[in-house]
Tab-separated table of C-alpha atoms and ligand atoms in Angstrom:
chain	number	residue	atom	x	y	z
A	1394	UNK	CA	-48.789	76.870	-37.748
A	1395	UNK	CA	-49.075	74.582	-34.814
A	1396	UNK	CA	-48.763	76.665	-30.870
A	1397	UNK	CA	-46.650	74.345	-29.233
A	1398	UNK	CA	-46.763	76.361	-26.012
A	1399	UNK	CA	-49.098	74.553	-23.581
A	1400	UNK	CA	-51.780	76.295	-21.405
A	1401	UNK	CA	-49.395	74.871	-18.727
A	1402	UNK	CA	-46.178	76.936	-20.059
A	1403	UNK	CA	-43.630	78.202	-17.028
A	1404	UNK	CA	-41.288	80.114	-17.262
A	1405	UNK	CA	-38.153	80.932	-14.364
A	1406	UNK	CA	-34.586	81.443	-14.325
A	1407	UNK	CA	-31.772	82.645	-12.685
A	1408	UNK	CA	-31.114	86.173	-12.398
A	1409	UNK	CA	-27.419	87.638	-10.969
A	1410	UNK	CA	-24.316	88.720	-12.733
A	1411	UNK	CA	-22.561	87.268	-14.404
A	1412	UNK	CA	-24.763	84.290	-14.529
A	1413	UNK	CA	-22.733	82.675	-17.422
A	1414	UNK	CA	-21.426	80.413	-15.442
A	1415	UNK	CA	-24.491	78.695	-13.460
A	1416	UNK	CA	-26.056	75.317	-13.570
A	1417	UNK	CA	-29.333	75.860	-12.418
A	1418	UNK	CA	-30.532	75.975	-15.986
A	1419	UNK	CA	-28.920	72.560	-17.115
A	1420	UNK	CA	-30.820	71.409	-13.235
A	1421	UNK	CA	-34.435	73.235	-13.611
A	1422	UNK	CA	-34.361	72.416	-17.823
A	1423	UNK	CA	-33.374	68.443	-17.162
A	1424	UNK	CA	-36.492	68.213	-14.330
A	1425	UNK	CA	-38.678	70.200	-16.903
A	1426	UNK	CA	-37.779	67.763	-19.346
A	1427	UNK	CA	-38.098	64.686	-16.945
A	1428	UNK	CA	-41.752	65.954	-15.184
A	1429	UNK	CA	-42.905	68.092	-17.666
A	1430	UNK	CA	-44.729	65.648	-19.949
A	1431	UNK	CA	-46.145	63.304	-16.829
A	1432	UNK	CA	-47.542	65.951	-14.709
A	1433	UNK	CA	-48.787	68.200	-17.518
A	1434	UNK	CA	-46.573	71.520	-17.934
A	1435	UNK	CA	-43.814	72.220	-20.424
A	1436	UNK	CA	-41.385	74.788	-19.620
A	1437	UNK	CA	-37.745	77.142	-19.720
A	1438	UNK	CA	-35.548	77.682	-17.250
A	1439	UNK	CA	-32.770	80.840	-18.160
A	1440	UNK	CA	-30.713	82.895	-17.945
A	1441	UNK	CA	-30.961	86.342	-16.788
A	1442	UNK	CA	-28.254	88.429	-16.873
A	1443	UNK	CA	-28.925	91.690	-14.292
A	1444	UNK	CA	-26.098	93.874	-14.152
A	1445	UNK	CA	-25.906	95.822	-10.451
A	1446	UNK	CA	-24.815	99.013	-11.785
A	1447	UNK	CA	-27.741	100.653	-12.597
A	1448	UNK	CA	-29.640	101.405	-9.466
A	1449	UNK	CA	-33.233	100.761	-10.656
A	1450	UNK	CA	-32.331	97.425	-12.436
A	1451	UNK	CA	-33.149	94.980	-10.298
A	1452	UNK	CA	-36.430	96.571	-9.508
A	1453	UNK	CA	-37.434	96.655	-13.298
A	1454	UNK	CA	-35.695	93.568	-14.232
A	1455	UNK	CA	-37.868	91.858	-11.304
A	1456	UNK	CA	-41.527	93.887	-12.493
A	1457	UNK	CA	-40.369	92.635	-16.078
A	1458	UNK	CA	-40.535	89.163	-14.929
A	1459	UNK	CA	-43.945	89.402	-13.146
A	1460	UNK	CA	-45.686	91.026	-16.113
A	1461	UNK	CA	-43.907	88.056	-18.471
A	1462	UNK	CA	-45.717	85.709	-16.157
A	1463	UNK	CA	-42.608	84.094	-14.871
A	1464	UNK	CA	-43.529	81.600	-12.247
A	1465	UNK	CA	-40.424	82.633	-10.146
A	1466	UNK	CA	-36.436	83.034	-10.608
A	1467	UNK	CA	-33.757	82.108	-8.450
A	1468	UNK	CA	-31.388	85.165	-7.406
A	1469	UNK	CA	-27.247	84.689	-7.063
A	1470	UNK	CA	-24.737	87.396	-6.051
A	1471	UNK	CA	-24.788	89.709	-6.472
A	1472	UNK	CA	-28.584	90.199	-5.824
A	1473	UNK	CA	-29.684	87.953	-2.689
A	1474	UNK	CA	-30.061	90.836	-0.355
A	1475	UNK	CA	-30.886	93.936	-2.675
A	1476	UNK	CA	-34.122	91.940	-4.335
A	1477	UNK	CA	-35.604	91.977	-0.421
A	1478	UNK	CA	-37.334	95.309	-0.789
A	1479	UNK	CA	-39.540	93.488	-3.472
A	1480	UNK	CA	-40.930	91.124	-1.743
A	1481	UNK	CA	-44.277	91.086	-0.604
A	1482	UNK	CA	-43.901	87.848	1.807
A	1483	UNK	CA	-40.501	87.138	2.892
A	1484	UNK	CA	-40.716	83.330	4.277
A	1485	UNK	CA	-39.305	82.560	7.746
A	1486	UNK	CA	-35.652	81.411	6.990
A	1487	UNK	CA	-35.478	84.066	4.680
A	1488	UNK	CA	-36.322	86.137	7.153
A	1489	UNK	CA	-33.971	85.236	9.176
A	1490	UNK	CA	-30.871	85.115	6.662
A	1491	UNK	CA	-32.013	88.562	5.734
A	1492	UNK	CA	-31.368	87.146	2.082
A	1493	UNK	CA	-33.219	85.515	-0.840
A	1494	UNK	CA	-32.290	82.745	-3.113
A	1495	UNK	CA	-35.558	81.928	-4.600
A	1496	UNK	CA	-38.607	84.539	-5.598
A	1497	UNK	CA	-41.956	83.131	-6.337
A	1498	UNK	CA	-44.866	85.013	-8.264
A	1499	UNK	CA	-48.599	84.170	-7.506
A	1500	UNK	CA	-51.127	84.412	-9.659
A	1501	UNK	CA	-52.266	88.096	-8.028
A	1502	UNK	CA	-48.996	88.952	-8.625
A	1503	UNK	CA	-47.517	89.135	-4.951
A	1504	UNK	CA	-44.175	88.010	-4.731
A	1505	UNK	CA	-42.842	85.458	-2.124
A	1506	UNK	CA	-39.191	84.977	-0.683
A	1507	UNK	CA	-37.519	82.094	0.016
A	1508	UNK	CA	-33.269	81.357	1.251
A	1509	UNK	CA	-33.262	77.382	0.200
A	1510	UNK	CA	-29.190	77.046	0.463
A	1511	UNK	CA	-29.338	75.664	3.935
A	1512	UNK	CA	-31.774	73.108	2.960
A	1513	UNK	CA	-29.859	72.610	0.144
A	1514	UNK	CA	-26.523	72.018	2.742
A	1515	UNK	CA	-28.325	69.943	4.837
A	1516	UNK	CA	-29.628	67.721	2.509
A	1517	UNK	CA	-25.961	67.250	1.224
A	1518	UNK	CA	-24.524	65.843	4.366
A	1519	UNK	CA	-27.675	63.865	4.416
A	1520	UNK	CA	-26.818	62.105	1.593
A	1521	UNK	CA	-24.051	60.797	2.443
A	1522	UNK	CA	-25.507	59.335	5.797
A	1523	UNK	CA	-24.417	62.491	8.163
A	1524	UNK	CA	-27.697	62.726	9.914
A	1525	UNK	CA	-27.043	62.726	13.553
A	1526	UNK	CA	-26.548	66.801	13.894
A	1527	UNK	CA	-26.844	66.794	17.382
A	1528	UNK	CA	-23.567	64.185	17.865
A	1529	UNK	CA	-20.225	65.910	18.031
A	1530	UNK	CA	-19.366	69.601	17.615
A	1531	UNK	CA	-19.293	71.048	14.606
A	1532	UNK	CA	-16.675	73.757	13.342
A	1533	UNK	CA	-17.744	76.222	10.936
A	1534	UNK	CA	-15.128	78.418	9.023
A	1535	UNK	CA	-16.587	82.108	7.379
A	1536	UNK	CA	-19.656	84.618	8.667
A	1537	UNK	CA	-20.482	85.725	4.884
A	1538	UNK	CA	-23.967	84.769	3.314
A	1539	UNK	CA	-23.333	81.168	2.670
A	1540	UNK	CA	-21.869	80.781	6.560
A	1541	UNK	CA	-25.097	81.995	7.968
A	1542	UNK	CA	-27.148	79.570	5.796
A	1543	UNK	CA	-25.214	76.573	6.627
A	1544	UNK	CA	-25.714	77.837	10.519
A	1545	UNK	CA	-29.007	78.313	10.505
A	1546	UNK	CA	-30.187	75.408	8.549
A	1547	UNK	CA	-27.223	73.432	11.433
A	1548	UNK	CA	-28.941	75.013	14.014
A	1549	UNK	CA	-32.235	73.695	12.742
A	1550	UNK	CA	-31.001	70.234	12.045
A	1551	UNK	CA	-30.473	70.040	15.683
A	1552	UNK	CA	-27.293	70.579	16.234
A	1553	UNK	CA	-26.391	71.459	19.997
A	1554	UNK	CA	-22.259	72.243	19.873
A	1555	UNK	CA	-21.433	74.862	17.039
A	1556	UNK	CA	-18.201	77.113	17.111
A	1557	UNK	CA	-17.480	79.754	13.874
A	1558	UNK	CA	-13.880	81.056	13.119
A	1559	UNK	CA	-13.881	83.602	10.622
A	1560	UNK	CA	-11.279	85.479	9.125
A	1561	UNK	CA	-12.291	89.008	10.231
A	1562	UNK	CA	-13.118	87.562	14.053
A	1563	UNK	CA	-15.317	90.739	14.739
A	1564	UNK	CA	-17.864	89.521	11.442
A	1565	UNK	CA	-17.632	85.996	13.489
A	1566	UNK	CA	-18.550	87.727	16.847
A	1567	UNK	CA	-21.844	89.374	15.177
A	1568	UNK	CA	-22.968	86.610	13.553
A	1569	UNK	CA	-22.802	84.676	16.619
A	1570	UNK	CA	-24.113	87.556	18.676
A	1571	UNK	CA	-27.063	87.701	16.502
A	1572	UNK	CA	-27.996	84.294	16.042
A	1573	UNK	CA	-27.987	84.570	20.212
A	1574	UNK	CA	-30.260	87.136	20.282
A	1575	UNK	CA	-32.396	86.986	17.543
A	1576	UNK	CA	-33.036	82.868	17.053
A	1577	UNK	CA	-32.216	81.871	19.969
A	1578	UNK	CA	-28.755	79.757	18.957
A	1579	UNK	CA	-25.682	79.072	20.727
A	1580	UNK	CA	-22.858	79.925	18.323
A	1581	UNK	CA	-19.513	80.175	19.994
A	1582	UNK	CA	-16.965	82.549	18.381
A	1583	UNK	CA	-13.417	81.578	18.137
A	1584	UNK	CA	-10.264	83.791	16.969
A	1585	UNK	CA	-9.677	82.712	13.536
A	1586	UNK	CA	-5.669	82.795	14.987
A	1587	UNK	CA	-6.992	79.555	16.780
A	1588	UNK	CA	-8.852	78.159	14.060
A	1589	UNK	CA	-6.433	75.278	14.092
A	1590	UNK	CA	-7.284	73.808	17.557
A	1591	UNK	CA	-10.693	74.751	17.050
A	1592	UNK	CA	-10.646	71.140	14.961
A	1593	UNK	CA	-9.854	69.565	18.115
A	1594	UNK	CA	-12.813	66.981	18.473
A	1595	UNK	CA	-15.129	68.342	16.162
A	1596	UNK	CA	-17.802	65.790	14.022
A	1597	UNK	CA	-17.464	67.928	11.319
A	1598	UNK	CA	-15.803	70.480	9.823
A	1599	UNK	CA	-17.442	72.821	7.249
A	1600	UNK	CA	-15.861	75.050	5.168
A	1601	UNK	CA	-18.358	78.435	4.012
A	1602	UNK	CA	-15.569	81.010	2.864
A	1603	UNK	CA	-14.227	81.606	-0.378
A	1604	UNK	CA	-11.154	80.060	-0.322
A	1605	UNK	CA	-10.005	77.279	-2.300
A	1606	UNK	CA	-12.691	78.521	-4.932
A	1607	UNK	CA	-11.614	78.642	-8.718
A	1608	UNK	CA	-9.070	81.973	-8.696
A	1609	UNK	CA	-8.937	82.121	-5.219
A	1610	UNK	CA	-5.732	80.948	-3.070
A	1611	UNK	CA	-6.274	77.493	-0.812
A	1612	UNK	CA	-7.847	77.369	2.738
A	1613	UNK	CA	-5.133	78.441	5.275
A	1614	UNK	CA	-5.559	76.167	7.506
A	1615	UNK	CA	-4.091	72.786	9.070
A	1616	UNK	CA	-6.099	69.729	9.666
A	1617	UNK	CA	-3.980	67.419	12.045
A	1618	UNK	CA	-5.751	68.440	15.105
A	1619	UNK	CA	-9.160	67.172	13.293
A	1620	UNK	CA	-10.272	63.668	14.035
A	1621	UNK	CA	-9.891	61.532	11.310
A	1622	UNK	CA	-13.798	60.457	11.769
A	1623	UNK	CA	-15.192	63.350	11.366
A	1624	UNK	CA	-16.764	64.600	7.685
A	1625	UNK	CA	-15.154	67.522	5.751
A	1626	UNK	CA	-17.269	69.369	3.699
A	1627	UNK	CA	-16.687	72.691	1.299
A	1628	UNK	CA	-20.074	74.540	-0.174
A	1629	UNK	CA	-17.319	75.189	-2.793
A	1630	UNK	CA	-18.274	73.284	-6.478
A	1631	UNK	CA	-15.954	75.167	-8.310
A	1632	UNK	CA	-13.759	72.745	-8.567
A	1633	UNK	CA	-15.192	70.084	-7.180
A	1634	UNK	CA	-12.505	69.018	-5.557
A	1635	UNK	CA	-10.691	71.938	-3.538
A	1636	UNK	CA	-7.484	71.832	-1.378
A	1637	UNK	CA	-9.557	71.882	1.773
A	1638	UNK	CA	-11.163	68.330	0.254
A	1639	UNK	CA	-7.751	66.932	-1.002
A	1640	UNK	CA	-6.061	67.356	2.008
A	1641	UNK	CA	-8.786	65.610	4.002
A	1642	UNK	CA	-8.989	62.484	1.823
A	1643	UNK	CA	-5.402	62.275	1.974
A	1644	UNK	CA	-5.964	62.560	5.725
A	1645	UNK	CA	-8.660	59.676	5.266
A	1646	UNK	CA	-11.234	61.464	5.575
A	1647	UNK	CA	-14.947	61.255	4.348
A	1648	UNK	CA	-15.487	64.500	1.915
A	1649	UNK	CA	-18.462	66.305	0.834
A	1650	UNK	CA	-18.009	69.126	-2.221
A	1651	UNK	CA	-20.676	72.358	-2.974
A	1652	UNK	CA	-22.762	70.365	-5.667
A	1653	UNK	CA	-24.992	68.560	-3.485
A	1654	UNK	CA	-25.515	71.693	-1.850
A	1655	UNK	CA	-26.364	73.669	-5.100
A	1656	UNK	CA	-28.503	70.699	-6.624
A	1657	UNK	CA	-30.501	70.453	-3.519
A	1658	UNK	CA	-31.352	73.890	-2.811
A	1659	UNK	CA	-32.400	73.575	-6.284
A	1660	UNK	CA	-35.581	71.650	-5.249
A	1661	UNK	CA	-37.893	73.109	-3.211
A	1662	UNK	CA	-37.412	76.002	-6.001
A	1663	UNK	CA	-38.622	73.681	-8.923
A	1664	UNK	CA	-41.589	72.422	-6.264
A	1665	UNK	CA	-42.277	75.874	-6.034
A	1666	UNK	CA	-42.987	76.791	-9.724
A	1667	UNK	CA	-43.856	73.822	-11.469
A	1668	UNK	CA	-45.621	71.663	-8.365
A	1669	UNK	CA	-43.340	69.153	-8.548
A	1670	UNK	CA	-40.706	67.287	-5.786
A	1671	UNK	CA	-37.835	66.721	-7.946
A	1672	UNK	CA	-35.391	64.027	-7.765
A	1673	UNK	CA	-31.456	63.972	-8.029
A	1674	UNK	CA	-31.784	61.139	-10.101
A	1675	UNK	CA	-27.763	59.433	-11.023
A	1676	UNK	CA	-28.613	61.150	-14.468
A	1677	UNK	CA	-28.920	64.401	-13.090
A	1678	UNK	CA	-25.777	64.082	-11.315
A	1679	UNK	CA	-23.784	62.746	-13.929
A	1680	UNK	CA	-25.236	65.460	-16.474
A	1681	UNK	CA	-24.168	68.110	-13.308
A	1682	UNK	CA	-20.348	66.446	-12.979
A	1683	UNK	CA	-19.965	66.266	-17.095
A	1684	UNK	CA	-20.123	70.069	-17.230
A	1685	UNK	CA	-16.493	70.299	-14.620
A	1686	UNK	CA	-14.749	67.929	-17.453
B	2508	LIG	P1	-19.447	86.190	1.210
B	2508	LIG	O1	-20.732	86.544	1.861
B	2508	LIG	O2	-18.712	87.213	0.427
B	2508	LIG	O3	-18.473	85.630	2.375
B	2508	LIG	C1	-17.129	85.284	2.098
B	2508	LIG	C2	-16.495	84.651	3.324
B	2508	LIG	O4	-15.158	84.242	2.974
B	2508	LIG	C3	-16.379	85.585	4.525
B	2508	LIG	O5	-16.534	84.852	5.703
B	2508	LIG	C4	-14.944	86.095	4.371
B	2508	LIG	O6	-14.367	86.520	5.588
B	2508	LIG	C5	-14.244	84.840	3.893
B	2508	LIG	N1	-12.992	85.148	3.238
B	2508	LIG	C6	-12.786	85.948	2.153
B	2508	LIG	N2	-11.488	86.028	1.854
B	2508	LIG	C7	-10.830	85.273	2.785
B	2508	LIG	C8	-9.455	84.968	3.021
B	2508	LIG	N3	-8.480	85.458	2.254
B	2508	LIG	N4	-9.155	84.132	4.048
B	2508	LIG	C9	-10.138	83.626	4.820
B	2508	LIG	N5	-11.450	83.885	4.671
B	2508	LIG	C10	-11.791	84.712	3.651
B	2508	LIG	O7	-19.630	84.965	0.216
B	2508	LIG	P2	-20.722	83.789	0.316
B	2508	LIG	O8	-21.931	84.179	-0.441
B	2508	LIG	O9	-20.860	83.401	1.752
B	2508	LIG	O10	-20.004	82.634	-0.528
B	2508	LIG	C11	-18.931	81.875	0.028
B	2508	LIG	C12	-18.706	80.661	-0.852
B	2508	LIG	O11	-19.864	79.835	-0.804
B	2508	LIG	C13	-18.485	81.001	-2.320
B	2508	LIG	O12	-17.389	80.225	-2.801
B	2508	LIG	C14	-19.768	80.564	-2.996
B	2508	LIG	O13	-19.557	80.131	-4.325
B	2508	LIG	C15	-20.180	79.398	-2.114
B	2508	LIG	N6	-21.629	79.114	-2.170
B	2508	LIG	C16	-22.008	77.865	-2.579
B	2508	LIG	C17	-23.344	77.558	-2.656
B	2508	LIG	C18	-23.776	76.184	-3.128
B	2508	LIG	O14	-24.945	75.996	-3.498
B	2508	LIG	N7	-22.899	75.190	-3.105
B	2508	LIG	C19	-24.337	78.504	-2.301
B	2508	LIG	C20	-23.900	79.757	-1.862
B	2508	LIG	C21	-22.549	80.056	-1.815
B	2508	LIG	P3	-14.404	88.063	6.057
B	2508	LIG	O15	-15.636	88.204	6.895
B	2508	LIG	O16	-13.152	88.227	6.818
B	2508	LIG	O17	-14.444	88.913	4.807
């Protein structure tokens, strides 16, 4: 019998519950496929279902990993925050997010952290040509985990006018508090009763809660004070297309869904493990959309 597995074999995944659900592997598996066989490596990508239950399963499910020789995972809820205590070097954004998105294993078996989701926001708006962060103010609706990426990654885009409405206003008030005191970032607070004229002039208007997601009731909010230049965007892929997004097309304007969020923070990941910048090649994005049919 032939050993197909290649001195160059990686393995990484996706561990969070439930995980049923995610596309990283159809992302990671498609740029294995695609890089593998030019740059010398052959790989997997999975799943990795980790309940949060049990107290001491993350912690073994993550020592399981290093001794299989994983080359890294990518954590989802609910795991982002608990996995920090096993990290040996927590990188700077991660560090400041006080979350993890992406673990990387070295070869001595020390353990890296990395928060890639505001890269992976950036690059979305980038995309579509939204690369001026400094023009305009931007308004930024939720404080939770996603929120505080797109801020911070915002922030370090170089934008100089940010305001945050949040639904619970105190959660908006710390995370602006914080992001004074700690980075260094202005991040004005507004009463989430006022979230509508917050719109008033803003460049863009990003949505980080959970609302309009798949089960969850729309966005409360009206747009008409929003000018119809500025970009809409919703880290929300599930669906694609949310009410936040359908009422600003119908409104005329430009729209942004989650997906290029979630396929970009997917890079510096795959760089990570298998050495290689991938590409969001049409294919890849078709191959992303087909799976929301
Ligand atoms: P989270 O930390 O639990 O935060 C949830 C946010 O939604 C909080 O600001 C919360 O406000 C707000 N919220 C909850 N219920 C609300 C309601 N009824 N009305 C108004 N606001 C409400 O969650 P997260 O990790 O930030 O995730 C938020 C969304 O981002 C999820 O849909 C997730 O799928 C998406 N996401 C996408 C990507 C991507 O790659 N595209 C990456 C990460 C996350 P309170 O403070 O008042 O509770």
């Amino acid at each position: 019998m032939t050993n197909s597995i290649k001195p160059a074999y990686k393995v990484a995944g996706i561990m969070g519950w439930p995980v049923g659900q995610s596309r990283s592997p159809l992302i990671h598996n498609y740029w294995i496929a695609k890089y593998g066989p030019e740059f010398g490596f052959s790989g997997d990508y999975i799943r990795l279902p980790v309940k949060p239950e049990d107290p001491n399963g993350l912690k073994a499910a993550i020592a399981g990993m290093r001794a299989m020789g994983f080359a890294g995972c990518n954590l989802t809820m609910p795991h982002k925050t608990a996995a920090l205590p096993f990290v040996d070097h927590l990188d700077p954004m991660a560090k400041r997010m006080g979350a993890v998105n992406t673990l990387v294993f070295a070869d001595d078996g020390s353990i890296s952290g990395f928060n890639n989701d505001g890269f992976g926001y950036v690059e979305s708006l980038r995309e579509v040509g939204y690369t001026d962060f400094a023009k305009g103010s931007i308004a930024v609706l939720g404080a939770g985990g996603a929120a505080r990426a797109v801020l911070l990654a915002l922030a370090d885009a170089g934008a100089k006018e940010i305001r945050l409405a949040n639904r619970t206003d105190a959660n908006a008030q710390a995370v602006a508090q914080k992001f004074a005191d700690e980075f260094g970032v202005s991040v004005k607070a507004v009463p989430w009763a006022n979230r509508c004229q917050f719109l008033e002039g803003a460049s863009l208007l990003v949505n980080a809660t959970s609302q309009g997601m798949y089960g969850q009731p729309a966005l409360d909010i009206n747009l008409d004070a929003l000018p119809v230049s500025a970009l809409v965007s919703d880290v929300i892929y599930v669906p694609l297309e949310t009410p936040l997004l359908a009422a600003a097309k119908a409104r005329g304007h430009q729209t942004v869904n989650g997906l290029g969020m979630l396929l970009n923070q997917a890079r510096p990941a795959f760089k990570a493990w298998f050495g290689v910048m991938p590409e969001i090649t049409p294919e890849l994005r078709a191959k992303a959309l087909a799976t929301f049919n």
